[in-house]
Amino acid sequence: MSILPSIPRVLMSVPVSPIGDDIQDNSSADSRIHSDSVEIAKLQQLMKKAPSGHPDLPKYQENLRNAFAKRYHRLQDLKDLEEAIRNKQEVLTKHPDHAQCLESLGRSLTDRYRRLGDLKDLEDAVQIHLKAVDLTPPVHMERMERLQGLAVALRDRYQRLGQLKDHENALQRSQEAVNLIQADHPDRARYLQVLGESITDRYQQLGDLEDLEAAVKNDLEAVELIPIDHPERPKYLKNLAVSLVDRYDKLGDLEDLMLAVERKQEAVKLTPGDHPDRGEYLYSLAVSLRDQYQTLGDLQDLENAVQKGREAVNLTAADHPDRPERLEALGVVLIDQYHNLGNLKDLDAALHIFEEVVNLVPADHPVQMVSLRNLAVFSAHRYQQVGCLIDLEAAVQRFQEVMDQTPAGHPSRADRLQGLAASLHDQYRRLGDLQNLEAAIQGFQEAVDLTPPGHPDQVLRLQNLGLSFRDQYQRLGDLQDLEAE
């Protein structure tokens, strides 16, 4: 009898229907990019020709800063962002209380933080936005824009550091900005979107259904307000879909999940093939298609999840901060497909992906443990299916790494011990090294000791411990091992 760790059907770090051909016509985007470049060149020429002290020079500088920032958002060329930041910082050396420039610099520093992950950029952005807001009178027409910029930076810091005070401040500032904007203001949808994201954060922190309903309401209103042809519409659709998925998870209404899938499909369809956010939308769609597959059992949903997941990964640069999560999601849907179709190439592809994630991220990255666990469990499973010793050795190594990161008292410690002990027991049976058997018995015994009476895994863990004692008795002939069994 072979001892196996329990193989979870779902191991995933983050909370993926056939559709028509995705939009690939980039002519309008190319036109806007060309227009941005022409504007930059024109402004640079004007600034060269304008003598020092020319009354229009500050306007040229401001327009140039904005043009670089705008082109960065279209092309994601870091040089444009660096140029925008440099120009804004140069202005502030002469006019440190220039509130509009402070706000603009804060947004660009937030952009650079999101691109490079340097916490100093985010800290600087928060402080600069705070100063811009403090310099803006309560009745000033630009106050709501500066409040929103501050709210975005505070929310990013909350997501990075997890400090509840940042979240509360972000929500407060965002609500204040929405309260200031008129119902018919053309930017109302953007303000509602930012507020909805902060409300969603609070729901995910506290689980209050009122917050969830408020987030859905805000996101629905934002989608209704944003024009069909607006370049930011996919982002609004995706945020609405996230809120709908949260409500599906909370209340179990399948209509919310199906509507979320539709909104995510629409977001992907509206996003050109070379758009920097396309990978994010594809990844999000893949996750919800997988949820829909698990609920309805339609294999077409799973196949589409794999397809969209692969496309998302292919569009994600090797150094992109979201690549590990997107890889992990693809690995999980490939495991699902393996379970359904039994094709070993899906299992092999998933293992390769989990290995890449483990090698890609540091030990404290949130997806590291998930990938290590998946790699260990499914390497052990592949060994059981194929009998390749390399898979067994990989399983033992990865299970040991999992245990090295699992402190005493961790709620999953017994389950992880069970996995390590099962692979050590298999290694003993394959190679005959008594040390492996002794280590397996020790792991099984600790797992049993940590299992409360009546736990659904108690019988399996006792059975595995008994089998390992029997093997030790057969090897050493000690009657105590037979009695222990």
mmCIF file with all atom_site columns, C-alpha atoms in Angstrom, residues 89-292:
data_model
loop_
_atom_site.group_PDB
_atom_site.id
_atom_site.type_symbol
_atom_site.label_atom_id
_atom_site.label_alt_id
_atom_site.label_comp_id
_atom_site.label_asym_id
_atom_site.label_entity_id
_atom_site.label_seq_id
_atom_site.pdbx_PDB_ins_code
_atom_site.Cartn_x
_atom_site.Cartn_y
_atom_site.Cartn_z
_atom_site.occupancy
_atom_site.B_iso_or_equiv
_atom_site.pdbx_formal_charge
_atom_site.auth_seq_id
_atom_site.auth_comp_id
_atom_site.auth_asym_id
_atom_site.auth_atom_id
_atom_site.pdbx_PDB_model_num
ATOM 1   C CA . GLN A 1 89  ? 11.128  68.337 -9.717  1.00 0.00 ? 89  GLN A CA 1
ATOM 2   C CA . GLU A 1 90  ? 12.978  71.114 -11.551 1.00 0.00 ? 90  GLU A CA 1
ATOM 3   C CA . VAL A 1 91  ? 9.938   73.399 -11.320 1.00 0.00 ? 91  VAL A CA 1
ATOM 4   C CA . LEU A 1 92  ? 9.515   72.677 -7.601  1.00 0.00 ? 92  LEU A CA 1
ATOM 5   C CA . THR A 1 93  ? 13.079  73.742 -6.840  1.00 0.00 ? 93  THR A CA 1
ATOM 6   C CA . LYS A 1 94  ? 12.005  77.248 -7.898  1.00 0.00 ? 94  LYS A CA 1
ATOM 7   C CA . HIS A 1 95  ? 8.384   77.117 -6.690  1.00 0.00 ? 95  HIS A CA 1
ATOM 8   C CA . PRO A 1 96  ? 8.165   74.657 -3.743  1.00 0.00 ? 96  PRO A CA 1
ATOM 9   C CA . ASP A 1 97  ? 4.563   75.657 -2.979  1.00 0.00 ? 97  ASP A CA 1
ATOM 10  C CA . HIS A 1 98  ? 3.265   75.090 -6.513  1.00 0.00 ? 98  HIS A CA 1
ATOM 11  C CA . ALA A 1 99  ? 0.277   72.908 -5.546  1.00 0.00 ? 99  ALA A CA 1
ATOM 12  C CA . GLN A 1 100 ? -0.601  71.835 -9.086  1.00 0.00 ? 100 GLN A CA 1
ATOM 13  C CA . CYS A 1 101 ? 2.949   70.717 -9.817  1.00 0.00 ? 101 CYS A CA 1
ATOM 14  C CA . LEU A 1 102 ? 3.115   68.937 -6.454  1.00 0.00 ? 102 LEU A CA 1
ATOM 15  C CA . GLU A 1 103 ? -0.003  66.972 -7.315  1.00 0.00 ? 103 GLU A CA 1
ATOM 16  C CA . SER A 1 104 ? 1.323   66.110 -10.766 1.00 0.00 ? 104 SER A CA 1
ATOM 17  C CA . LEU A 1 105 ? 4.684   64.992 -9.361  1.00 0.00 ? 105 LEU A CA 1
ATOM 18  C CA . GLY A 1 106 ? 2.906   62.875 -6.746  1.00 0.00 ? 106 GLY A CA 1
ATOM 19  C CA . ARG A 1 107 ? 0.979   61.042 -9.472  1.00 0.00 ? 107 ARG A CA 1
ATOM 20  C CA . SER A 1 108 ? 4.145   60.405 -11.497 1.00 0.00 ? 108 SER A CA 1
ATOM 21  C CA . LEU A 1 109 ? 5.990   59.086 -8.442  1.00 0.00 ? 109 LEU A CA 1
ATOM 22  C CA . THR A 1 110 ? 3.031   56.772 -7.792  1.00 0.00 ? 110 THR A CA 1
ATOM 23  C CA . ASP A 1 111 ? 3.324   55.597 -11.405 1.00 0.00 ? 111 ASP A CA 1
ATOM 24  C CA . ARG A 1 112 ? 7.027   54.894 -10.950 1.00 0.00 ? 112 ARG A CA 1
ATOM 25  C CA . TYR A 1 113 ? 6.378   53.037 -7.721  1.00 0.00 ? 113 TYR A CA 1
ATOM 26  C CA . ARG A 1 114 ? 3.831   50.850 -9.515  1.00 0.00 ? 114 ARG A CA 1
ATOM 27  C CA . ARG A 1 115 ? 6.359   50.204 -12.254 1.00 0.00 ? 115 ARG A CA 1
ATOM 28  C CA . LEU A 1 116 ? 9.523   49.604 -10.204 1.00 0.00 ? 116 LEU A CA 1
ATOM 29  C CA . GLY A 1 117 ? 8.228   48.836 -6.702  1.00 0.00 ? 117 GLY A CA 1
ATOM 30  C CA . ASP A 1 118 ? 10.557  51.272 -4.901  1.00 0.00 ? 118 ASP A CA 1
ATOM 31  C CA . LEU A 1 119 ? 8.849   52.090 -1.596  1.00 0.00 ? 119 LEU A CA 1
ATOM 32  C CA . LYS A 1 120 ? 10.659  55.444 -1.381  1.00 0.00 ? 120 LYS A CA 1
ATOM 33  C CA . ASP A 1 121 ? 8.761   56.651 -4.465  1.00 0.00 ? 121 ASP A CA 1
ATOM 34  C CA . LEU A 1 122 ? 5.504   55.757 -2.762  1.00 0.00 ? 122 LEU A CA 1
ATOM 35  C CA . GLU A 1 123 ? 6.458   57.409 0.529   1.00 0.00 ? 123 GLU A CA 1
ATOM 36  C CA . ASP A 1 124 ? 7.508   60.551 -1.357  1.00 0.00 ? 124 ASP A CA 1
ATOM 37  C CA . ALA A 1 125 ? 4.255   60.499 -3.334  1.00 0.00 ? 125 ALA A CA 1
ATOM 38  C CA . VAL A 1 126 ? 2.160   60.383 -0.160  1.00 0.00 ? 126 VAL A CA 1
ATOM 39  C CA . GLN A 1 127 ? 4.034   63.298 1.427   1.00 0.00 ? 127 GLN A CA 1
ATOM 40  C CA . ILE A 1 128 ? 3.862   65.385 -1.764  1.00 0.00 ? 128 ILE A CA 1
ATOM 41  C CA . HIS A 1 129 ? 0.135   64.742 -2.177  1.00 0.00 ? 129 HIS A CA 1
ATOM 42  C CA . LEU A 1 130 ? -0.443  65.680 1.476   1.00 0.00 ? 130 LEU A CA 1
ATOM 43  C CA . LYS A 1 131 ? 1.347   68.978 0.925   1.00 0.00 ? 131 LYS A CA 1
ATOM 44  C CA . ALA A 1 132 ? -0.649  69.658 -2.265  1.00 0.00 ? 132 ALA A CA 1
ATOM 45  C CA . VAL A 1 133 ? -3.937  69.066 -0.408  1.00 0.00 ? 133 VAL A CA 1
ATOM 46  C CA . ASP A 1 134 ? -2.855  71.245 2.527   1.00 0.00 ? 134 ASP A CA 1
ATOM 47  C CA . LEU A 1 135 ? -2.031  74.080 0.113   1.00 0.00 ? 135 LEU A CA 1
ATOM 48  C CA . THR A 1 136 ? -5.445  73.873 -1.555  1.00 0.00 ? 136 THR A CA 1
ATOM 49  C CA . PRO A 1 137 ? -8.357  75.810 0.025   1.00 0.00 ? 137 PRO A CA 1
ATOM 50  C CA . PRO A 1 138 ? -11.567 73.826 0.809   1.00 0.00 ? 138 PRO A CA 1
ATOM 51  C CA . VAL A 1 139 ? -13.500 75.645 -1.913  1.00 0.00 ? 139 VAL A CA 1
ATOM 52  C CA . HIS A 1 140 ? -10.796 75.440 -4.597  1.00 0.00 ? 140 HIS A CA 1
ATOM 53  C CA . MET A 1 141 ? -11.942 73.787 -7.827  1.00 0.00 ? 141 MET A CA 1
ATOM 54  C CA . GLU A 1 142 ? -8.847  71.527 -7.899  1.00 0.00 ? 142 GLU A CA 1
ATOM 55  C CA . ARG A 1 143 ? -9.221  70.246 -4.332  1.00 0.00 ? 143 ARG A CA 1
ATOM 56  C CA . MET A 1 144 ? -11.164 67.135 -5.315  1.00 0.00 ? 144 MET A CA 1
ATOM 57  C CA . GLU A 1 145 ? -8.462  66.137 -7.836  1.00 0.00 ? 145 GLU A CA 1
ATOM 58  C CA . ARG A 1 146 ? -5.740  66.519 -5.237  1.00 0.00 ? 146 ARG A CA 1
ATOM 59  C CA . LEU A 1 147 ? -7.736  64.578 -2.664  1.00 0.00 ? 147 LEU A CA 1
ATOM 60  C CA . GLN A 1 148 ? -8.119  61.762 -5.136  1.00 0.00 ? 148 GLN A CA 1
ATOM 61  C CA . GLY A 1 149 ? -4.395  61.696 -5.932  1.00 0.00 ? 149 GLY A CA 1
ATOM 62  C CA . LEU A 1 150 ? -3.668  61.411 -2.215  1.00 0.00 ? 150 LEU A CA 1
ATOM 63  C CA . ALA A 1 151 ? -6.273  58.659 -1.805  1.00 0.00 ? 151 ALA A CA 1
ATOM 64  C CA . VAL A 1 152 ? -4.666  56.596 -4.591  1.00 0.00 ? 152 VAL A CA 1
ATOM 65  C CA . ALA A 1 153 ? -1.179  56.871 -3.067  1.00 0.00 ? 153 ALA A CA 1
ATOM 66  C CA . LEU A 1 154 ? -2.466  56.026 0.431   1.00 0.00 ? 154 LEU A CA 1
ATOM 67  C CA . ARG A 1 155 ? -4.292  52.983 -0.917  1.00 0.00 ? 155 ARG A CA 1
ATOM 68  C CA . ASP A 1 156 ? -1.106  51.782 -2.649  1.00 0.00 ? 156 ASP A CA 1
ATOM 69  C CA . ARG A 1 157 ? 0.796   52.145 0.626   1.00 0.00 ? 157 ARG A CA 1
ATOM 70  C CA . TYR A 1 158 ? -1.934  50.272 2.480   1.00 0.00 ? 158 TYR A CA 1
ATOM 71  C CA . GLN A 1 159 ? -1.685  47.421 -0.011  1.00 0.00 ? 159 GLN A CA 1
ATOM 72  C CA . ARG A 1 160 ? 2.103   47.374 0.331   1.00 0.00 ? 160 ARG A CA 1
ATOM 73  C CA . LEU A 1 161 ? 2.477   47.729 4.110   1.00 0.00 ? 161 LEU A CA 1
ATOM 74  C CA . GLY A 1 162 ? -0.951  46.657 5.397   1.00 0.00 ? 162 GLY A CA 1
ATOM 75  C CA . GLN A 1 163 ? -1.377  49.584 7.808   1.00 0.00 ? 163 GLN A CA 1
ATOM 76  C CA . LEU A 1 164 ? -5.085  50.051 8.484   1.00 0.00 ? 164 LEU A CA 1
ATOM 77  C CA . LYS A 1 165 ? -4.598  53.772 9.115   1.00 0.00 ? 165 LYS A CA 1
ATOM 78  C CA . ASP A 1 166 ? -3.579  54.259 5.468   1.00 0.00 ? 166 ASP A CA 1
ATOM 79  C CA . HIS A 1 167 ? -6.706  52.468 4.314   1.00 0.00 ? 167 HIS A CA 1
ATOM 80  C CA . GLU A 1 168 ? -8.966  54.567 6.541   1.00 0.00 ? 168 GLU A CA 1
ATOM 81  C CA . ASN A 1 169 ? -7.321  57.783 5.323   1.00 0.00 ? 169 ASN A CA 1
ATOM 82  C CA . ALA A 1 170 ? -7.579  56.691 1.676   1.00 0.00 ? 170 ALA A CA 1
ATOM 83  C CA . LEU A 1 171 ? -11.285 55.947 2.071   1.00 0.00 ? 171 LEU A CA 1
ATOM 84  C CA . GLN A 1 172 ? -11.913 59.242 3.869   1.00 0.00 ? 172 GLN A CA 1
ATOM 85  C CA . ARG A 1 173 ? -10.089 61.317 1.240   1.00 0.00 ? 173 ARG A CA 1
ATOM 86  C CA . SER A 1 174 ? -11.762 59.488 -1.625  1.00 0.00 ? 174 SER A CA 1
ATOM 87  C CA . GLN A 1 175 ? -15.226 59.960 -0.103  1.00 0.00 ? 175 GLN A CA 1
ATOM 88  C CA . GLU A 1 176 ? -14.494 63.651 0.396   1.00 0.00 ? 176 GLU A CA 1
ATOM 89  C CA . ALA A 1 177 ? -13.503 63.985 -3.269  1.00 0.00 ? 177 ALA A CA 1
ATOM 90  C CA . VAL A 1 178 ? -16.720 62.248 -4.432  1.00 0.00 ? 178 VAL A CA 1
ATOM 91  C CA . ASN A 1 179 ? -18.780 64.532 -2.179  1.00 0.00 ? 179 ASN A CA 1
ATOM 92  C CA . LEU A 1 180 ? -17.221 67.561 -3.877  1.00 0.00 ? 180 LEU A CA 1
ATOM 93  C CA . ILE A 1 181 ? -17.826 66.479 -7.463  1.00 0.00 ? 181 ILE A CA 1
ATOM 94  C CA . GLN A 1 182 ? -21.112 67.245 -9.181  1.00 0.00 ? 182 GLN A CA 1
ATOM 95  C CA . ALA A 1 183 ? -23.387 64.498 -10.474 1.00 0.00 ? 183 ALA A CA 1
ATOM 96  C CA . ASP A 1 184 ? -22.932 65.610 -14.093 1.00 0.00 ? 184 ASP A CA 1
ATOM 97  C CA . HIS A 1 185 ? -19.176 66.176 -13.901 1.00 0.00 ? 185 HIS A CA 1
ATOM 98  C CA . PRO A 1 186 ? -17.393 64.335 -16.762 1.00 0.00 ? 186 PRO A CA 1
ATOM 99  C CA . ASP A 1 187 ? -14.839 62.841 -14.320 1.00 0.00 ? 187 ASP A CA 1
ATOM 100 C CA . ARG A 1 188 ? -17.365 61.560 -11.783 1.00 0.00 ? 188 ARG A CA 1
ATOM 101 C CA . ALA A 1 189 ? -16.902 57.961 -12.969 1.00 0.00 ? 189 ALA A CA 1
ATOM 102 C CA . ARG A 1 190 ? -13.169 58.126 -12.203 1.00 0.00 ? 190 ARG A CA 1
ATOM 103 C CA . TYR A 1 191 ? -13.792 59.374 -8.681  1.00 0.00 ? 191 TYR A CA 1
ATOM 104 C CA . LEU A 1 192 ? -16.404 56.685 -8.063  1.00 0.00 ? 192 LEU A CA 1
ATOM 105 C CA . GLN A 1 193 ? -13.947 54.061 -9.257  1.00 0.00 ? 193 GLN A CA 1
ATOM 106 C CA . VAL A 1 194 ? -11.288 55.105 -6.751  1.00 0.00 ? 194 VAL A CA 1
ATOM 107 C CA . LEU A 1 195 ? -13.857 55.209 -3.953  1.00 0.00 ? 195 LEU A CA 1
ATOM 108 C CA . GLY A 1 196 ? -15.164 51.787 -4.930  1.00 0.00 ? 196 GLY A CA 1
ATOM 109 C CA . GLU A 1 197 ? -11.647 50.319 -4.730  1.00 0.00 ? 197 GLU A CA 1
ATOM 110 C CA . SER A 1 198 ? -11.192 51.644 -1.185  1.00 0.00 ? 198 SER A CA 1
ATOM 111 C CA . ILE A 1 199 ? -14.604 50.355 -0.087  1.00 0.00 ? 199 ILE A CA 1
ATOM 112 C CA . THR A 1 200 ? -13.688 46.969 -1.556  1.00 0.00 ? 200 THR A CA 1
ATOM 113 C CA . ASP A 1 201 ? -10.470 47.019 0.489   1.00 0.00 ? 201 ASP A CA 1
ATOM 114 C CA . ARG A 1 202 ? -12.489 47.605 3.663   1.00 0.00 ? 202 ARG A CA 1
ATOM 115 C CA . TYR A 1 203 ? -14.887 44.816 2.789   1.00 0.00 ? 203 TYR A CA 1
ATOM 116 C CA . GLN A 1 204 ? -11.990 42.426 2.229   1.00 0.00 ? 204 GLN A CA 1
ATOM 117 C CA . GLN A 1 205 ? -10.522 43.521 5.570   1.00 0.00 ? 205 GLN A CA 1
ATOM 118 C CA . LEU A 1 206 ? -13.698 43.416 7.695   1.00 0.00 ? 206 LEU A CA 1
ATOM 119 C CA . GLY A 1 207 ? -16.216 41.376 5.674   1.00 0.00 ? 207 GLY A CA 1
ATOM 120 C CA . ASP A 1 208 ? -19.117 43.820 6.166   1.00 0.00 ? 208 ASP A CA 1
ATOM 121 C CA . LEU A 1 209 ? -21.835 43.142 3.586   1.00 0.00 ? 209 LEU A CA 1
ATOM 122 C CA . GLU A 1 210 ? -22.837 46.819 3.561   1.00 0.00 ? 210 GLU A CA 1
ATOM 123 C CA . ASP A 1 211 ? -19.371 47.724 2.258   1.00 0.00 ? 211 ASP A CA 1
ATOM 124 C CA . LEU A 1 212 ? -19.648 45.064 -0.428  1.00 0.00 ? 212 LEU A CA 1
ATOM 125 C CA . GLU A 1 213 ? -23.024 46.334 -1.615  1.00 0.00 ? 213 GLU A CA 1
ATOM 126 C CA . ALA A 1 214 ? -21.700 49.915 -1.584  1.00 0.00 ? 214 ALA A CA 1
ATOM 127 C CA . ALA A 1 215 ? -18.693 48.867 -3.688  1.00 0.00 ? 215 ALA A CA 1
ATOM 128 C CA . VAL A 1 216 ? -20.932 47.149 -6.259  1.00 0.00 ? 216 VAL A CA 1
ATOM 129 C CA . LYS A 1 217 ? -23.209 50.217 -6.349  1.00 0.00 ? 217 LYS A CA 1
ATOM 130 C CA . ASN A 1 218 ? -20.268 52.594 -6.899  1.00 0.00 ? 218 ASN A CA 1
ATOM 131 C CA . ASP A 1 219 ? -18.740 50.408 -9.593  1.00 0.00 ? 219 ASP A CA 1
ATOM 132 C CA . LEU A 1 220 ? -22.056 49.996 -11.402 1.00 0.00 ? 220 LEU A CA 1
ATOM 133 C CA . GLU A 1 221 ? -22.601 53.756 -11.450 1.00 0.00 ? 221 GLU A CA 1
ATOM 134 C CA . ALA A 1 222 ? -19.061 54.319 -12.713 1.00 0.00 ? 222 ALA A CA 1
ATOM 135 C CA . VAL A 1 223 ? -19.546 51.834 -15.583 1.00 0.00 ? 223 VAL A CA 1
ATOM 136 C CA . GLU A 1 224 ? -22.853 53.460 -16.505 1.00 0.00 ? 224 GLU A CA 1
ATOM 137 C CA . LEU A 1 225 ? -21.203 56.895 -16.600 1.00 0.00 ? 225 LEU A CA 1
ATOM 138 C CA . ILE A 1 226 ? -18.100 55.974 -18.593 1.00 0.00 ? 226 ILE A CA 1
ATOM 139 C CA . PRO A 1 227 ? -18.601 56.196 -22.395 1.00 0.00 ? 227 PRO A CA 1
ATOM 140 C CA . ILE A 1 228 ? -18.474 52.986 -24.437 1.00 0.00 ? 228 ILE A CA 1
ATOM 141 C CA . ASP A 1 229 ? -15.486 54.239 -26.428 1.00 0.00 ? 229 ASP A CA 1
ATOM 142 C CA . HIS A 1 230 ? -13.564 55.653 -23.451 1.00 0.00 ? 230 HIS A CA 1
ATOM 143 C CA . PRO A 1 231 ? -10.025 54.192 -23.323 1.00 0.00 ? 231 PRO A CA 1
ATOM 144 C CA . GLU A 1 232 ? -10.354 53.589 -19.554 1.00 0.00 ? 232 GLU A CA 1
ATOM 145 C CA . ARG A 1 233 ? -13.644 51.648 -19.809 1.00 0.00 ? 233 ARG A CA 1
ATOM 146 C CA . PRO A 1 234 ? -11.931 48.221 -19.486 1.00 0.00 ? 234 PRO A CA 1
ATOM 147 C CA . LYS A 1 235 ? -10.553 49.237 -16.074 1.00 0.00 ? 235 LYS A CA 1
ATOM 148 C CA . TYR A 1 236 ? -14.031 50.214 -14.865 1.00 0.00 ? 236 TYR A CA 1
ATOM 149 C CA . LEU A 1 237 ? -15.468 46.937 -16.134 1.00 0.00 ? 237 LEU A CA 1
ATOM 150 C CA . LYS A 1 238 ? -12.760 44.957 -14.376 1.00 0.00 ? 238 LYS A CA 1
ATOM 151 C CA . ASN A 1 239 ? -13.321 46.756 -11.054 1.00 0.00 ? 239 ASN A CA 1
ATOM 152 C CA . LEU A 1 240 ? -17.051 46.047 -11.274 1.00 0.00 ? 240 LEU A CA 1
ATOM 153 C CA . ALA A 1 241 ? -16.280 42.406 -11.994 1.00 0.00 ? 241 ALA A CA 1
ATOM 154 C CA . VAL A 1 242 ? -14.036 42.180 -8.914  1.00 0.00 ? 242 VAL A CA 1
ATOM 155 C CA . SER A 1 243 ? -16.847 43.492 -6.700  1.00 0.00 ? 243 SER A CA 1
ATOM 156 C CA . LEU A 1 244 ? -19.307 41.055 -8.274  1.00 0.00 ? 244 LEU A CA 1
ATOM 157 C CA . VAL A 1 245 ? -16.932 38.155 -7.630  1.00 0.00 ? 245 VAL A CA 1
ATOM 158 C CA . ASP A 1 246 ? -16.586 39.243 -4.001  1.00 0.00 ? 246 ASP A CA 1
ATOM 159 C CA . ARG A 1 247 ? -20.373 39.253 -3.699  1.00 0.00 ? 247 ARG A CA 1
ATOM 160 C CA . TYR A 1 248 ? -20.568 35.831 -5.346  1.00 0.00 ? 248 TYR A CA 1
ATOM 161 C CA . ASP A 1 249 ? -18.030 34.500 -2.853  1.00 0.00 ? 249 ASP A CA 1
ATOM 162 C CA . LYS A 1 250 ? -20.050 36.016 0.008   1.00 0.00 ? 250 LYS A CA 1
ATOM 163 C CA . LEU A 1 251 ? -23.604 35.134 -1.038  1.00 0.00 ? 251 LEU A CA 1
ATOM 164 C CA . GLY A 1 252 ? -23.169 32.377 -3.626  1.00 0.00 ? 252 GLY A CA 1
ATOM 165 C CA . ASP A 1 253 ? -25.425 33.929 -6.270  1.00 0.00 ? 253 ASP A CA 1
ATOM 166 C CA . LEU A 1 254 ? -24.265 32.387 -9.570  1.00 0.00 ? 254 LEU A CA 1
ATOM 167 C CA . GLU A 1 255 ? -25.645 35.358 -11.498 1.00 0.00 ? 255 GLU A CA 1
ATOM 168 C CA . ASP A 1 256 ? -22.955 37.566 -9.943  1.00 0.00 ? 256 ASP A CA 1
ATOM 169 C CA . LEU A 1 257 ? -20.197 35.226 -11.123 1.00 0.00 ? 257 LEU A CA 1
ATOM 170 C CA . MET A 1 258 ? -21.606 34.930 -14.643 1.00 0.00 ? 258 MET A CA 1
ATOM 171 C CA . LEU A 1 259 ? -21.998 38.713 -14.882 1.00 0.00 ? 259 LEU A CA 1
ATOM 172 C CA . ALA A 1 260 ? -18.425 39.150 -13.652 1.00 0.00 ? 260 ALA A CA 1
ATOM 173 C CA . VAL A 1 261 ? -17.173 36.842 -16.407 1.00 0.00 ? 261 VAL A CA 1
ATOM 174 C CA . GLU A 1 262 ? -19.132 38.846 -19.004 1.00 0.00 ? 262 GLU A CA 1
ATOM 175 C CA . ARG A 1 263 ? -17.707 42.145 -17.762 1.00 0.00 ? 263 ARG A CA 1
ATOM 176 C CA . LYS A 1 264 ? -14.165 40.767 -17.803 1.00 0.00 ? 264 LYS A CA 1
ATOM 177 C CA . GLN A 1 265 ? -14.668 39.407 -21.312 1.00 0.00 ? 265 GLN A CA 1
ATOM 178 C CA . GLU A 1 266 ? -15.825 42.843 -22.400 1.00 0.00 ? 266 GLU A CA 1
ATOM 179 C CA . ALA A 1 267 ? -12.757 44.431 -20.810 1.00 0.00 ? 267 ALA A CA 1
ATOM 180 C CA . VAL A 1 268 ? -10.452 42.084 -22.731 1.00 0.00 ? 268 VAL A CA 1
ATOM 181 C CA . LYS A 1 269 ? -12.336 42.627 -25.976 1.00 0.00 ? 269 LYS A CA 1
ATOM 182 C CA . LEU A 1 270 ? -12.018 46.410 -25.660 1.00 0.00 ? 270 LEU A CA 1
ATOM 183 C CA . THR A 1 271 ? -8.275  46.277 -24.924 1.00 0.00 ? 271 THR A CA 1
ATOM 184 C CA . PRO A 1 272 ? -5.828  46.309 -27.867 1.00 0.00 ? 272 PRO A CA 1
ATOM 185 C CA . GLY A 1 273 ? -3.250  43.543 -28.139 1.00 0.00 ? 273 GLY A CA 1
ATOM 186 C CA . ASP A 1 274 ? -0.324  45.796 -27.252 1.00 0.00 ? 274 ASP A CA 1
ATOM 187 C CA . HIS A 1 275 ? -2.014  47.660 -24.394 1.00 0.00 ? 275 HIS A CA 1
ATOM 188 C CA . PRO A 1 276 ? 0.032   47.444 -21.154 1.00 0.00 ? 276 PRO A CA 1
ATOM 189 C CA . ASP A 1 277 ? -3.047  46.421 -19.112 1.00 0.00 ? 277 ASP A CA 1
ATOM 190 C CA . ARG A 1 278 ? -4.186  43.605 -21.402 1.00 0.00 ? 278 ARG A CA 1
ATOM 191 C CA . GLY A 1 279 ? -2.237  40.996 -19.437 1.00 0.00 ? 279 GLY A CA 1
ATOM 192 C CA . GLU A 1 280 ? -3.955  42.048 -16.211 1.00 0.00 ? 280 GLU A CA 1
ATOM 193 C CA . TYR A 1 281 ? -7.431  41.784 -17.761 1.00 0.00 ? 281 TYR A CA 1
ATOM 194 C CA . LEU A 1 282 ? -6.658  38.384 -19.300 1.00 0.00 ? 282 LEU A CA 1
ATOM 195 C CA . TYR A 1 283 ? -5.346  37.100 -15.974 1.00 0.00 ? 283 TYR A CA 1
ATOM 196 C CA . SER A 1 284 ? -8.450  38.310 -14.146 1.00 0.00 ? 284 SER A CA 1
ATOM 197 C CA . LEU A 1 285 ? -10.694 36.711 -16.772 1.00 0.00 ? 285 LEU A CA 1
ATOM 198 C CA . ALA A 1 286 ? -8.810  33.415 -16.487 1.00 0.00 ? 286 ALA A CA 1
ATOM 199 C CA . VAL A 1 287 ? -9.362  33.345 -12.719 1.00 0.00 ? 287 VAL A CA 1
ATOM 200 C CA . SER A 1 288 ? -13.131 33.899 -13.028 1.00 0.00 ? 288 SER A CA 1
ATOM 201 C CA . LEU A 1 289 ? -13.471 31.399 -15.880 1.00 0.00 ? 289 LEU A CA 1
ATOM 202 C CA . ARG A 1 290 ? -11.894 28.841 -13.566 1.00 0.00 ? 290 ARG A CA 1
ATOM 203 C CA . ASP A 1 291 ? -14.377 29.767 -10.830 1.00 0.00 ? 291 ASP A CA 1
ATOM 204 C CA . GLN A 1 292 ? -17.213 29.324 -13.313 1.00 0.00 ? 292 GLN A CA 1
#
